[in-house]
XYZ file of C-alpha atoms in Angstrom:
439
model
C 45.782 -110.561 195.590
C 45.952 -113.826 193.683
C 44.411 -112.213 190.627
C 46.927 -109.374 190.774
C 49.866 -111.791 191.092
C 48.625 -113.922 188.195
C 48.225 -110.856 185.988
C 51.749 -109.672 186.683
C 53.108 -113.201 186.058
C 51.241 -113.411 182.749
C 52.676 -110.087 181.620
C 56.202 -111.207 182.558
C 55.855 -114.508 180.658
C 54.539 -112.730 177.572
C 57.411 -110.256 177.670
C 59.941 -113.049 178.085
C 58.474 -114.964 175.125
C 58.551 -111.852 172.961
C 62.142 -111.153 173.933
C 63.055 -114.747 173.115
C 61.541 -114.462 169.653
C 63.323 -111.190 168.997
C 66.615 -112.700 170.128
C 66.492 -115.703 167.777
C 65.486 -113.741 164.665
C 68.541 -113.262 162.414
C 69.116 -111.253 159.259
C 68.786 -113.233 156.057
C 71.901 -114.084 154.030
C 72.009 -115.382 150.466
C 73.924 -118.489 151.487
C 71.924 -119.075 154.641
C 69.353 -121.832 154.563
C 66.102 -121.273 156.413
C 65.201 -123.336 159.453
C 67.059 -125.646 161.793
C 70.403 -123.926 162.218
C 70.782 -126.351 165.134
C 71.513 -129.167 162.680
C 75.212 -130.001 162.669
C 76.058 -131.889 159.502
C 78.974 -132.817 157.304
C 78.319 -133.102 153.580
C 80.507 -134.882 151.062
C 80.796 -133.122 147.702
C 82.407 -134.989 144.816
C 83.748 -132.541 142.227
C 85.324 -132.978 138.804
C 89.033 -132.232 138.438
C 89.046 -129.446 135.816
C 91.827 -127.190 137.000
C 90.311 -123.837 136.149
C 87.143 -124.291 138.232
C 88.657 -125.542 141.487
C 88.928 -122.034 142.934
C 85.249 -121.425 142.241
C 84.349 -124.670 144.032
C 86.436 -123.668 147.038
C 84.813 -120.223 147.210
C 81.337 -121.782 147.091
C 82.242 -124.093 149.970
C 83.733 -121.302 152.067
C 80.857 -118.901 151.424
C 78.221 -121.417 152.429
C 80.105 -122.589 155.523
C 80.619 -118.998 156.679
C 76.898 -118.276 156.514
C 76.032 -121.696 157.951
C 78.618 -122.588 160.652
C 76.668 -125.737 161.465
C 77.486 -127.216 158.031
C 80.869 -128.537 156.916
C 81.385 -129.477 153.269
C 84.119 -131.945 152.421
C 85.312 -131.594 148.826
C 86.515 -134.804 147.189
C 88.166 -134.414 143.780
C 86.978 -137.262 141.594
C 88.709 -137.775 138.214
C 86.583 -138.499 135.147
C 88.566 -141.676 134.510
C 86.320 -144.667 135.280
C 83.801 -142.330 136.882
C 80.809 -144.442 135.827
C 82.351 -147.420 137.614
C 82.947 -145.331 140.744
C 79.358 -144.118 140.735
C 78.013 -147.634 140.175
C 80.002 -149.005 143.105
C 78.915 -146.142 145.352
C 75.256 -146.584 144.391
C 75.307 -150.349 144.914
C 77.011 -150.094 148.310
C 75.002 -147.099 149.599
C 78.184 -145.022 149.744
C 77.025 -142.169 147.525
C 78.246 -138.671 148.287
C 75.620 -136.165 149.397
C 76.301 -133.859 146.442
C 78.140 -134.373 143.187
C 79.515 -132.051 140.539
C 80.218 -133.369 137.081
C 79.097 -134.215 133.592
C 75.459 -134.496 132.546
C 76.424 -137.913 131.162
C 77.036 -139.575 134.500
C 74.001 -139.774 136.796
C 70.641 -139.588 135.017
C 70.181 -143.319 134.480
C 69.867 -143.591 138.296
C 66.861 -141.272 138.462
C 64.316 -143.975 137.658
C 65.794 -146.070 140.458
C 64.984 -143.353 142.983
C 68.640 -142.633 143.734
C 68.543 -138.987 142.654
C 66.524 -136.151 144.156
C 64.447 -133.837 141.885
C 65.568 -130.206 141.992
C 62.602 -128.515 140.284
C 61.819 -126.471 143.380
C 65.205 -124.700 143.385
C 66.125 -124.392 139.684
C 65.689 -120.901 138.237
C 63.955 -122.296 135.132
C 63.340 -119.051 133.257
C 67.099 -118.428 133.033
C 67.860 -121.621 131.078
C 67.236 -122.816 127.532
C 64.514 -125.433 127.243
C 66.918 -127.896 125.576
C 69.365 -127.516 128.438
C 66.722 -128.353 131.042
C 65.475 -131.253 128.929
C 68.997 -132.681 128.906
C 69.039 -132.816 132.710
C 65.505 -134.144 133.174
C 63.878 -137.550 133.454
C 60.115 -137.920 133.191
C 59.811 -134.114 133.186
C 61.640 -133.732 136.502
C 64.955 -131.850 136.728
C 67.690 -133.869 138.442
C 70.806 -131.806 137.644
C 71.228 -128.084 138.261
C 73.076 -127.054 135.068
C 75.925 -124.601 135.424
C 78.213 -125.076 132.435
C 76.952 -126.150 129.014
C 78.908 -126.680 125.809
C 78.152 -128.219 122.445
C 80.658 -130.441 120.689
C 82.039 -129.918 117.208
C 85.360 -130.177 115.411
C 88.237 -128.295 116.994
C 90.454 -127.108 114.126
C 94.189 -126.427 113.928
C 93.963 -123.435 111.586
C 97.741 -123.214 111.195
C 97.814 -126.596 109.412
C 95.181 -125.388 106.963
C 97.056 -122.125 106.431
C 100.240 -124.050 105.590
C 98.361 -125.989 102.896
C 96.467 -122.921 101.605
C 93.297 -124.792 102.490
C 91.476 -122.421 104.859
C 88.787 -121.887 102.242
C 87.846 -125.578 102.556
C 86.566 -125.012 106.097
C 83.048 -123.685 106.747
C 82.826 -119.984 107.500
C 80.741 -118.241 110.169
C 79.631 -121.581 111.667
C 77.710 -122.476 108.500
C 76.813 -126.162 107.925
C 78.853 -128.209 105.434
C 78.712 -131.610 103.719
C 80.609 -134.832 104.332
C 82.211 -134.436 100.886
C 83.530 -131.007 101.920
C 84.761 -132.420 105.212
C 86.630 -135.262 103.467
C 88.226 -132.838 101.010
C 89.420 -130.644 103.886
C 90.782 -133.656 105.799
C 92.715 -134.853 102.763
C 94.179 -131.379 102.171
C 96.135 -131.370 105.437
C 96.966 -135.073 105.671
C 100.728 -135.643 105.446
C 101.672 -139.176 106.597
C 105.372 -138.383 106.154
C 105.053 -135.834 108.961
C 102.562 -138.004 110.862
C 99.880 -135.362 110.335
C 96.294 -136.440 109.649
C 93.128 -134.658 108.671
C 90.849 -136.037 111.386
C 91.319 -137.815 114.710
C 89.186 -140.953 114.499
C 89.307 -143.444 117.358
C 87.328 -146.266 118.967
C 89.474 -147.315 121.941
C 87.134 -146.216 124.715
C 83.866 -144.481 125.515
C 85.472 -141.038 125.810
C 83.999 -138.815 123.166
C 81.663 -141.408 121.647
C 79.200 -138.527 121.414
C 81.121 -137.403 118.321
C 80.522 -140.739 116.618
C 76.798 -140.509 117.256
C 76.702 -136.912 115.995
C 78.432 -137.972 112.782
C 76.039 -140.878 112.234
C 73.101 -138.522 112.816
C 74.481 -136.483 109.921
C 73.455 -139.387 107.673
C 69.931 -139.298 109.093
C 70.363 -141.969 111.778
C 68.853 -141.862 115.268
C 70.393 -143.635 118.229
C 67.208 -143.980 120.312
C 63.482 -143.910 119.764
C 61.497 -140.918 120.990
C 60.568 -142.681 124.233
C 64.232 -143.339 125.097
C 63.549 -147.005 125.728
C 64.880 -148.634 122.556
C 68.108 -148.463 120.529
C 67.474 -148.004 116.788
C 70.923 -147.111 115.429
C 71.099 -150.137 113.111
C 69.107 -148.335 110.429
C 70.278 -147.965 106.810
C 71.324 -144.403 107.691
C 73.388 -145.605 110.650
C 75.082 -148.202 108.476
C 76.011 -145.567 105.872
C 77.558 -143.494 108.644
C 79.767 -146.326 109.940
C 80.769 -147.179 106.380
C 81.851 -143.562 105.850
C 83.985 -143.586 109.004
C 85.573 -146.848 107.852
C 86.322 -145.162 104.535
C 88.330 -142.515 106.391
C 90.596 -145.311 107.624
C 90.886 -146.833 104.136
C 91.805 -143.471 102.603
C 94.463 -142.787 105.231
C 93.164 -139.435 106.475
C 93.074 -140.624 110.104
C 95.930 -141.856 112.333
C 97.078 -145.463 111.932
C 95.563 -147.800 114.496
C 92.448 -145.626 114.843
C 90.268 -148.539 116.097
C 92.426 -148.865 119.217
C 93.189 -145.206 119.869
C 91.679 -143.532 122.931
C 90.152 -140.062 123.077
C 92.705 -138.857 125.613
C 95.620 -139.854 123.365
C 94.137 -137.915 120.476
C 93.143 -134.751 122.310
C 95.885 -134.541 124.942
C 98.682 -135.711 122.692
C 98.148 -135.714 118.921
C 95.958 -132.623 118.614
C 97.999 -130.683 121.170
C 101.193 -131.555 119.297
C 99.793 -130.254 115.999
C 99.344 -133.684 114.409
C 95.629 -133.381 113.585
C 93.796 -130.933 111.378
C 90.459 -131.617 113.075
C 89.415 -133.442 116.214
C 86.225 -133.832 118.171
C 86.155 -131.421 121.091
C 84.773 -128.340 122.779
C 85.994 -125.334 124.724
C 86.583 -127.621 127.700
C 89.752 -128.753 125.906
C 91.236 -125.240 125.866
C 92.924 -125.335 129.309
C 94.941 -128.421 128.297
C 95.969 -126.783 125.031
C 96.927 -123.470 126.579
C 98.832 -125.155 129.405
C 100.959 -126.991 126.831
C 101.476 -123.783 124.855
C 102.450 -121.821 127.959
C 104.821 -124.454 129.307
C 106.415 -124.912 125.908
C 105.615 -128.619 125.615
C 103.751 -127.906 122.371
C 104.095 -125.293 119.649
C 101.241 -122.798 119.811
C 98.697 -122.756 116.988
C 95.402 -120.995 116.294
C 92.352 -122.997 117.366
C 88.858 -122.706 115.913
C 85.627 -124.682 116.101
C 83.340 -125.738 113.225
C 80.106 -127.795 113.069
C 79.882 -131.490 112.295
C 78.990 -132.153 108.641
C 75.754 -133.593 107.256
C 74.822 -135.282 103.991
C 72.993 -132.294 102.519
C 75.063 -129.607 104.219
C 71.930 -127.767 105.326
C 72.111 -128.601 109.003
C 74.393 -130.120 111.611
C 74.233 -132.281 114.714
C 75.749 -131.991 118.139
C 75.436 -133.136 121.708
C 75.019 -130.741 124.591
C 77.816 -131.630 126.946
C 77.651 -129.921 130.270
C 78.441 -129.885 133.934
C 76.096 -129.414 136.821
C 75.286 -130.304 140.401
C 73.051 -133.101 141.608
C 71.994 -134.647 144.878
C 71.963 -138.312 145.795
C 69.102 -139.797 147.760
C 71.020 -140.857 150.857
C 67.778 -141.114 152.871
C 69.320 -138.921 155.565
C 66.669 -136.209 155.709
C 68.788 -133.695 157.599
C 71.744 -134.010 155.238
C 69.494 -133.945 152.191
C 67.841 -130.725 153.397
C 71.189 -128.979 153.700
C 72.543 -130.530 150.511
C 69.688 -128.988 148.552
C 70.299 -125.612 150.178
C 73.960 -125.784 149.184
C 73.121 -126.714 145.589
C 70.792 -123.727 145.391
C 73.499 -121.439 146.766
C 76.320 -122.832 144.618
C 74.309 -122.370 141.433
C 73.125 -118.851 142.173
C 73.638 -116.197 139.531
C 76.380 -114.628 141.648
C 78.379 -117.842 141.971
C 77.867 -118.771 138.343
C 79.238 -115.359 137.336
C 82.422 -116.288 139.186
C 82.585 -119.686 137.483
C 82.061 -118.045 134.083
C 85.569 -116.607 134.356
C 87.034 -120.090 133.872
C 88.239 -120.775 130.345
C 86.578 -124.190 130.091
C 83.175 -122.867 131.133
C 80.346 -121.621 128.956
C 77.814 -120.685 131.556
C 74.357 -122.231 131.192
C 72.352 -119.288 132.530
C 70.959 -117.207 129.659
C 71.475 -113.999 131.609
C 75.222 -114.686 131.731
C 75.813 -116.574 128.459
C 74.689 -113.616 126.352
C 77.774 -111.674 127.434
C 80.162 -113.684 125.212
C 81.609 -111.565 122.408
C 80.837 -112.452 118.793
C 83.722 -114.286 117.166
C 84.981 -115.924 120.357
C 84.981 -119.708 120.662
C 82.399 -119.351 123.426
C 80.069 -117.388 121.169
C 80.600 -119.820 118.266
C 79.766 -122.692 120.570
C 76.408 -121.132 121.383
C 75.657 -121.240 117.637
C 75.749 -125.039 117.826
C 73.057 -125.334 120.495
C 70.226 -125.356 117.966
C 71.596 -128.581 116.453
C 71.480 -130.578 119.706
C 70.306 -134.180 119.338
C 69.257 -136.886 121.779
C 72.270 -138.779 123.098
C 70.040 -140.707 125.530
C 71.165 -139.587 128.973
C 67.934 -140.821 130.564
C 67.990 -144.195 128.801
C 67.973 -146.945 131.456
C 71.485 -148.366 131.677
C 72.935 -145.614 129.494
C 76.541 -145.927 130.836
C 76.512 -149.656 130.092
C 75.221 -149.078 126.549
C 78.219 -146.794 125.975
C 80.633 -149.466 127.156
C 79.060 -151.920 124.717
C 79.322 -149.475 121.800
C 83.017 -149.013 121.128
C 83.928 -152.743 120.828
C 81.387 -152.973 118.003
C 82.886 -149.889 116.351
C 86.299 -151.533 116.607
C 84.926 -154.635 114.926
C 83.497 -152.550 112.069
C 86.638 -150.429 111.660
C 88.874 -153.520 111.550
C 86.364 -155.222 109.216
C 85.862 -158.169 111.509
C 82.194 -157.297 111.124
C 80.274 -155.409 108.499
C 78.814 -152.079 109.534
C 75.380 -153.700 109.578
C 76.524 -156.614 111.754
C 78.279 -154.313 114.210
C 75.271 -152.036 114.609
C 72.874 -154.992 114.800
C 74.959 -156.527 117.577
C 75.223 -153.273 119.515
C 71.511 -152.552 119.146
C 70.698 -156.001 120.483
C 73.046 -155.584 123.453
C 71.801 -152.067 124.170
C 68.187 -153.199 124.226
C 69.063 -156.074 126.553
C 70.776 -153.573 128.881
C 67.720 -151.308 128.772
C 65.410 -154.208 129.597
C 67.559 -155.373 132.543
C 67.994 -151.827 133.846
C 64.269 -151.168 133.673
C 63.365 -154.016 136.020
């Protein structure tokens, strides 16, 4: 009797266990993370403030929350202005967000401090260019999931060149050109009486200092050594580059007061208002331009993009400027698990296809980027990728080296220092920053 009762009980327990397993098994969803749906977490996601991608961010949040009701994602819009300071304060007070969306230029110097989490296990590596992944890596580990990648060059107001019958002075079909050709083109459209200048030079802040480095590289200079642990810009080639930029001021082809002008004033005001023939920029500037054209606050003109010049005119230089998603090491294992799952979901091919519809976005995935039509600004931008140089994103203390750079440029442009003195002083400061940041 006892044996019979035990047998029946065993069968009942086995059936109950099987039923329990069947009950908890759920169909897989793209946005659904495996394991521990019991975790109830709130994640903070800092996002950049580009207007044309906000809808995509909201859809990513909603899609993930729908598939994972236990996770709530709080979006915090974080302007680019003083972003490095905001990040530094957050890192030093252990108030980092769980996830952040923004420029490649912001976070990588924190990787060596253990404040970022590697994402190699979730990045779809075969769908990205090697140079793109290198730009978001430190010590061969990927710390940013790249979604939007652009290369900088000169944005051109073609209408100004048409008015001066000078279109033939610009490079055609994204071909390289020389500094002599560039200067001739800048002079052709300069008209001080109308407050119109050939090129928008400035040194009032760090915004867009990538353009200055790209121009100096055109003279053969390098900003960093191959190991990314030493500044070497004070070379004879670097000095020639700064002397050339100072010459632009002397010859009056740039706006008055260039040493104190800020990037935002040039791009959001002077270039938009048709006062510059050429200005550093990329397709990320198009929403601001088109908004002004649509609202009637600026007269519409035709915009193009051309490469930066070089001494021999056989090549060019650029910086890959992109946006992506990264994860801070908050040491909260549960939050970090879900943060990584969200990053994987947000950067899926499906979600990136949605983001690709934004005007400021040139999608980083090769499978999506190849859809841009020849002749478009997006397609032309992809022609610049092969010229990408090392801006030093993984250099220890990189944000601080940027802040130390523009005061030295100002000193050179105002001739308070020679080009050599200015670059010597910056190189010394940069190497001190690297040493202190490496401790």
